Tab-separated table of C-alpha atoms in Angstrom:
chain	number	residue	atom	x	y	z
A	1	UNK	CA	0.000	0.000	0.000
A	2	UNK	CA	1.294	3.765	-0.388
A	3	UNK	CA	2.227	5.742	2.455
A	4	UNK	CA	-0.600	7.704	3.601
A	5	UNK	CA	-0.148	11.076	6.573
A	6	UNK	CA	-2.617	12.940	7.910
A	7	UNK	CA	-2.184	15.551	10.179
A	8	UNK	CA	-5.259	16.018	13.035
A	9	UNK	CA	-4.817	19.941	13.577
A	10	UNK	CA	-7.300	20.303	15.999
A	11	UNK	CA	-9.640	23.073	16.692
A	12	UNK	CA	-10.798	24.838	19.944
A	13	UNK	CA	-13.433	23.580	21.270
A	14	UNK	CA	-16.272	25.810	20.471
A	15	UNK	CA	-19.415	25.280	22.727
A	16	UNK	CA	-21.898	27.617	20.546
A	17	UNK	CA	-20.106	26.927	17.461
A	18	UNK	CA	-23.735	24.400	15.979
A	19	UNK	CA	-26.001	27.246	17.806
A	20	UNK	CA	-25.685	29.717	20.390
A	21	UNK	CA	-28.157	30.351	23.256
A	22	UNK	CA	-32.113	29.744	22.634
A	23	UNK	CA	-35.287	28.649	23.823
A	24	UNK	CA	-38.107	27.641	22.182
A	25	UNK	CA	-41.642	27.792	23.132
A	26	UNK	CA	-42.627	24.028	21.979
A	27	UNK	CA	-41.221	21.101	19.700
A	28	UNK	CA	-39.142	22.336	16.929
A	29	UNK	CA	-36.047	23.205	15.322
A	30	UNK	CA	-33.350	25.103	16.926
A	31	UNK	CA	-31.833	27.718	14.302
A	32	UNK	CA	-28.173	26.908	13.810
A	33	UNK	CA	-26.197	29.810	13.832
A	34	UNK	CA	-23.017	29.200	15.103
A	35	UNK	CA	-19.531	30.395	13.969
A	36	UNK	CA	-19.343	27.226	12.363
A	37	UNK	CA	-22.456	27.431	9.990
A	38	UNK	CA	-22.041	28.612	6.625
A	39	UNK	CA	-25.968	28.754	4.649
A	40	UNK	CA	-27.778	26.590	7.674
A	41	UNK	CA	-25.216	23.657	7.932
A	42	UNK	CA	-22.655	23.497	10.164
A	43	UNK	CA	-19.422	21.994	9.241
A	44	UNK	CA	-16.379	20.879	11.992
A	45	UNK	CA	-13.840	23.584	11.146
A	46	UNK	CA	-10.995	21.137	11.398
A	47	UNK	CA	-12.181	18.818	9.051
A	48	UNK	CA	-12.607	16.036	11.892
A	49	UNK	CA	-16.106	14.528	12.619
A	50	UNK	CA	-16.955	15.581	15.807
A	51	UNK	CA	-19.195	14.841	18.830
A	52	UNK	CA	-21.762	17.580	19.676
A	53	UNK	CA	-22.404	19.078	23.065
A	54	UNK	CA	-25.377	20.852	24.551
A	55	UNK	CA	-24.963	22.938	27.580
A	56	UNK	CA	-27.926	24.383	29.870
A	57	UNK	CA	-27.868	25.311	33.232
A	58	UNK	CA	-31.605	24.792	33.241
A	59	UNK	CA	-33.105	20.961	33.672
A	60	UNK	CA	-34.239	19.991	30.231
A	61	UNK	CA	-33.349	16.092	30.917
A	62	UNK	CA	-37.471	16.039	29.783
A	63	UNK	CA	-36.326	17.351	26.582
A	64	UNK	CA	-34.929	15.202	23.797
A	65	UNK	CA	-32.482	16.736	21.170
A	66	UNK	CA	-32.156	14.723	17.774
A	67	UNK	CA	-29.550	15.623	15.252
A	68	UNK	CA	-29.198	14.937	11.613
A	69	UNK	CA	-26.282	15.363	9.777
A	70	UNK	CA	-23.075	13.236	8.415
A	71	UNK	CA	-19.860	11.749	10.161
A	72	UNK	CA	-18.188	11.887	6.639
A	73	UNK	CA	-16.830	14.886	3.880
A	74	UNK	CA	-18.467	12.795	0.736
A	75	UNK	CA	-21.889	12.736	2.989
A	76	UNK	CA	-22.438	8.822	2.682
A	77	UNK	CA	-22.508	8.503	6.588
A	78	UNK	CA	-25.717	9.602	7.817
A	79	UNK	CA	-26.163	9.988	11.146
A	80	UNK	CA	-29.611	10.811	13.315
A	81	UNK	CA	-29.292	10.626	17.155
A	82	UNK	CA	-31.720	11.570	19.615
A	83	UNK	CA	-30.354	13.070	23.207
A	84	UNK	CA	-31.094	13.620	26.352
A	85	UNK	CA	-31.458	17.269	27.342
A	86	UNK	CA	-28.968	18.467	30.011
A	87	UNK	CA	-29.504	19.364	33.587
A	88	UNK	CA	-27.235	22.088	34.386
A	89	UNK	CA	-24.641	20.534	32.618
A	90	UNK	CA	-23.295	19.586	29.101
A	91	UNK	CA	-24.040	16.283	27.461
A	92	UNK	CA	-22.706	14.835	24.647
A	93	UNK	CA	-23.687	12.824	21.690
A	94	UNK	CA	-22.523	9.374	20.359
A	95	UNK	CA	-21.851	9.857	17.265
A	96	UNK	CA	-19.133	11.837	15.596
A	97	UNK	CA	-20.464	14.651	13.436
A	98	UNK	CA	-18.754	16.386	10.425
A	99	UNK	CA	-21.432	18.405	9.203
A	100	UNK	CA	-25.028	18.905	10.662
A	101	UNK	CA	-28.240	20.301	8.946
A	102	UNK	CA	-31.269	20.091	11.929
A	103	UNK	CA	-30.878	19.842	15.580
A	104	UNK	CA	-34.916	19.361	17.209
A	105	UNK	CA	-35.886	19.525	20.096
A	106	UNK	CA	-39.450	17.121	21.357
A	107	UNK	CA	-40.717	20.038	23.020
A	108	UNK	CA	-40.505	23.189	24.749
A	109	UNK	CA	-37.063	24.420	25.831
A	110	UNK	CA	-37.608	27.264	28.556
A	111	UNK	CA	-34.085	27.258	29.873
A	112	UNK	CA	-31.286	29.003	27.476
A	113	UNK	CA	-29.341	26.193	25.625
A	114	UNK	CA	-26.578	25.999	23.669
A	115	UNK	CA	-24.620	23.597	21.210
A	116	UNK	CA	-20.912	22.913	19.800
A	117	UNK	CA	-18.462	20.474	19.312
A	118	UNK	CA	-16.458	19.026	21.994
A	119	UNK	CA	-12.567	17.473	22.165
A	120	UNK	CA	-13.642	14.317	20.914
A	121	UNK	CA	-12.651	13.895	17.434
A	122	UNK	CA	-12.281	10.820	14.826
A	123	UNK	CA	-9.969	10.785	11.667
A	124	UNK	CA	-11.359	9.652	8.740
A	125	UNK	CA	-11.311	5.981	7.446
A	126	UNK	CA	-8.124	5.104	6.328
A	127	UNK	CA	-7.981	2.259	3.963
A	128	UNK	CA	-5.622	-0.842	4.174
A	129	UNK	CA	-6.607	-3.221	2.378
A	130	UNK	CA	-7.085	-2.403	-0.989
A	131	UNK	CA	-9.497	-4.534	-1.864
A	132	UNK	CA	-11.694	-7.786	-0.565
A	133	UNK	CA	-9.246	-9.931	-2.791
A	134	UNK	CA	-5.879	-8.105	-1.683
A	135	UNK	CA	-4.152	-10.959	0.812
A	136	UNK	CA	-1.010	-9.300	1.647
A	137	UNK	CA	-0.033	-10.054	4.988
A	138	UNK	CA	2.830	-8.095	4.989
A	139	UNK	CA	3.451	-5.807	8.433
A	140	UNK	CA	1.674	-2.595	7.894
A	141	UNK	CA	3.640	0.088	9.792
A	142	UNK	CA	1.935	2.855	11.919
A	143	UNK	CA	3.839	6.056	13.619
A	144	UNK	CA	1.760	8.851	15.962
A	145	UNK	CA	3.298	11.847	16.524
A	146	UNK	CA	1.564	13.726	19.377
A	147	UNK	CA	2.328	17.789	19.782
A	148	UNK	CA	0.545	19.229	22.731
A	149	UNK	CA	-1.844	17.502	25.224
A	150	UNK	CA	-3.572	14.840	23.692
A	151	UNK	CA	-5.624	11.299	24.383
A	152	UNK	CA	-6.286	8.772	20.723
A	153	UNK	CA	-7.137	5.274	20.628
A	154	UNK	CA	-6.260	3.446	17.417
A	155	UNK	CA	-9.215	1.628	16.245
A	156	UNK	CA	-9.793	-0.708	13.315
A	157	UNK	CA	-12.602	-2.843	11.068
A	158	UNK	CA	-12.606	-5.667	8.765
A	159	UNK	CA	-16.233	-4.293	7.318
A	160	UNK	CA	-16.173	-3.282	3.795
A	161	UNK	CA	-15.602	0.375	4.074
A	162	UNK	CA	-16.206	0.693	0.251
A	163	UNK	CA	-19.221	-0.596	-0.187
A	164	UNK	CA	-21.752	1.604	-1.404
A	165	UNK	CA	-24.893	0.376	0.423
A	166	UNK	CA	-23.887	-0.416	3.844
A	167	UNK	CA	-21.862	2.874	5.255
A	168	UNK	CA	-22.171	0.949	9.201
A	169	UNK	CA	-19.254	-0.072	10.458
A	170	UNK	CA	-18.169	-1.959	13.565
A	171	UNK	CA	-14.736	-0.396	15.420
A	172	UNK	CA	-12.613	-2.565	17.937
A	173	UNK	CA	-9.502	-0.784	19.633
A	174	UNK	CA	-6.013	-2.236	18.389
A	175	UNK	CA	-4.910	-5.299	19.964
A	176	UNK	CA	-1.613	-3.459	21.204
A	177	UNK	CA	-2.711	-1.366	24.383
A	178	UNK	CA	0.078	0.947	24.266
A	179	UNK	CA	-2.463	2.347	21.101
A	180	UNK	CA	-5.075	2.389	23.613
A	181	UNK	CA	-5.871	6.157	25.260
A	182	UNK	CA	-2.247	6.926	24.606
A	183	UNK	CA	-1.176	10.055	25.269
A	184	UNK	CA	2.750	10.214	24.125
A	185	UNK	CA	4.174	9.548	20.817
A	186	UNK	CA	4.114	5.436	19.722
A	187	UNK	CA	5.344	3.168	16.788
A	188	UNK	CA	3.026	0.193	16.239
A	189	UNK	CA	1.778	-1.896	13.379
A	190	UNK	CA	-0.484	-4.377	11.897
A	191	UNK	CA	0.521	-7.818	11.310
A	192	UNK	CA	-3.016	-9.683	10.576
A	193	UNK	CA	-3.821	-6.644	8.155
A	194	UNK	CA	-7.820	-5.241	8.698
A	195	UNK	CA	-9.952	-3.617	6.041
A	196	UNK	CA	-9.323	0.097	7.140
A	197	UNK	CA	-8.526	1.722	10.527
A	198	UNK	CA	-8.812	4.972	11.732
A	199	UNK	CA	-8.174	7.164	15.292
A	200	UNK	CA	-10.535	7.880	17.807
A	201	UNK	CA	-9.540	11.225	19.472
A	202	UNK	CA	-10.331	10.829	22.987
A	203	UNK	CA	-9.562	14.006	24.191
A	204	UNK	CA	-7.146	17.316	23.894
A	205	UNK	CA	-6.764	20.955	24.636
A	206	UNK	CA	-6.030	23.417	22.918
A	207	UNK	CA	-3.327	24.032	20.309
A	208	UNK	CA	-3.472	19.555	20.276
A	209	UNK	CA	-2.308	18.064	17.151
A	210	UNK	CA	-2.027	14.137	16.179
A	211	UNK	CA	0.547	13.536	13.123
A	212	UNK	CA	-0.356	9.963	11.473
A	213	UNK	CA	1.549	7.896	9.179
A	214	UNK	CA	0.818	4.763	8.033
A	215	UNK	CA	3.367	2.519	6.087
């Protein structure tokens, strides 16, 4: 396989970066108007799918939030997740969103609420095998160069990441735990080669950034 990079240059977390502060008097769609939002979708500014928070320091755990959007660039990902509303606190969602078009709520908000993405981050899929009949069982090599404070899990799948009809994948965390919430720079490899891996940003503050290369 070639050599792939990629280089994670994380953004600041921005907690009113989907939408900023707003009620609303019954079920219904919260306007997204974030920094983020360019023509009523909101896009990671990194270029990382992202998880979403929502922050209140009301109690709308009565509330549930659903969001619709994509964990991928090419939009073959979709994702829709329903939330539970915060009490006085932030909560997150699941799934890792690159771009978002609706956040609803399933009723009345009366409590100021507000949503952005958090420092929990995924790369995207990174291809190993090049096809179903590619057999090499060569070592695949794997370097992660970590600048700042940062915590990534290396995660892989032997799903077909390139079919076109099923875009659901099952992740398992490499075998290796040193690839498991590491926090330092780490060598590592694959020996029994999967269908595609990718890293699971687990958490990181500001000015973070995760350099990987894959050989």
């Amino acid at each position: 396989m070639r050599r792939i990079e990629i280089k994670m240059d994380l953004a600041d977390v921005d907690d009113d970066g989907v939408f900023q502060n707003q009620t609303l008097g019954g079920s219904g769609f919260f306007t997204l108007n974030g920094a983020g939002v360019t023509s009523g979708e909101w896009i990671t500014p990194d270029l990382f799918a992202k998880q979403i928070g929502f922050t209140s320091t009301g109690n709308l755990s009565g509330v549930t939030f659903v969001v619709s959007g994509y964990q991928d660039k090419n939009k073959t990902i979709l994702i829709s997740e329903g939330v539970t509303g915060p009490n006085n606190s932030t909560i997150e969602t699941t799934n890792y969103f690159y771009s978002i078009q609706s956040i609803a709520a399933s009723g009345a908000v009366g409590t100021n609420v507000k949503a952005g993405p958090v420092d929990e981050a995924i790369s995207q899929i990174i291809p190993i095998k090049r096809s179903s009949s590619d057999r090499s069982e060569r070592q695949v090599g794997l370097t992660f160069i970590v600048t700042g404070t940062i915590d990534y899990t290396v995660q892989q799948t032997n799903d077909d990441v390139q079919s076109l009809t099923d875009r659901t994948f099952d992740w398992l965390d490499h075998d290796d735990t040193d690839l498991v919430a590491a926090t330092a720079s780490k060598n590592g490899n694959y020996i029994a080669i999967p269908q595609a891996m990718r890293v699971k940003i687990n958490s990181y503050s500001s000015g973070a950034e995760l350099k990987i290369q894959v050989n």
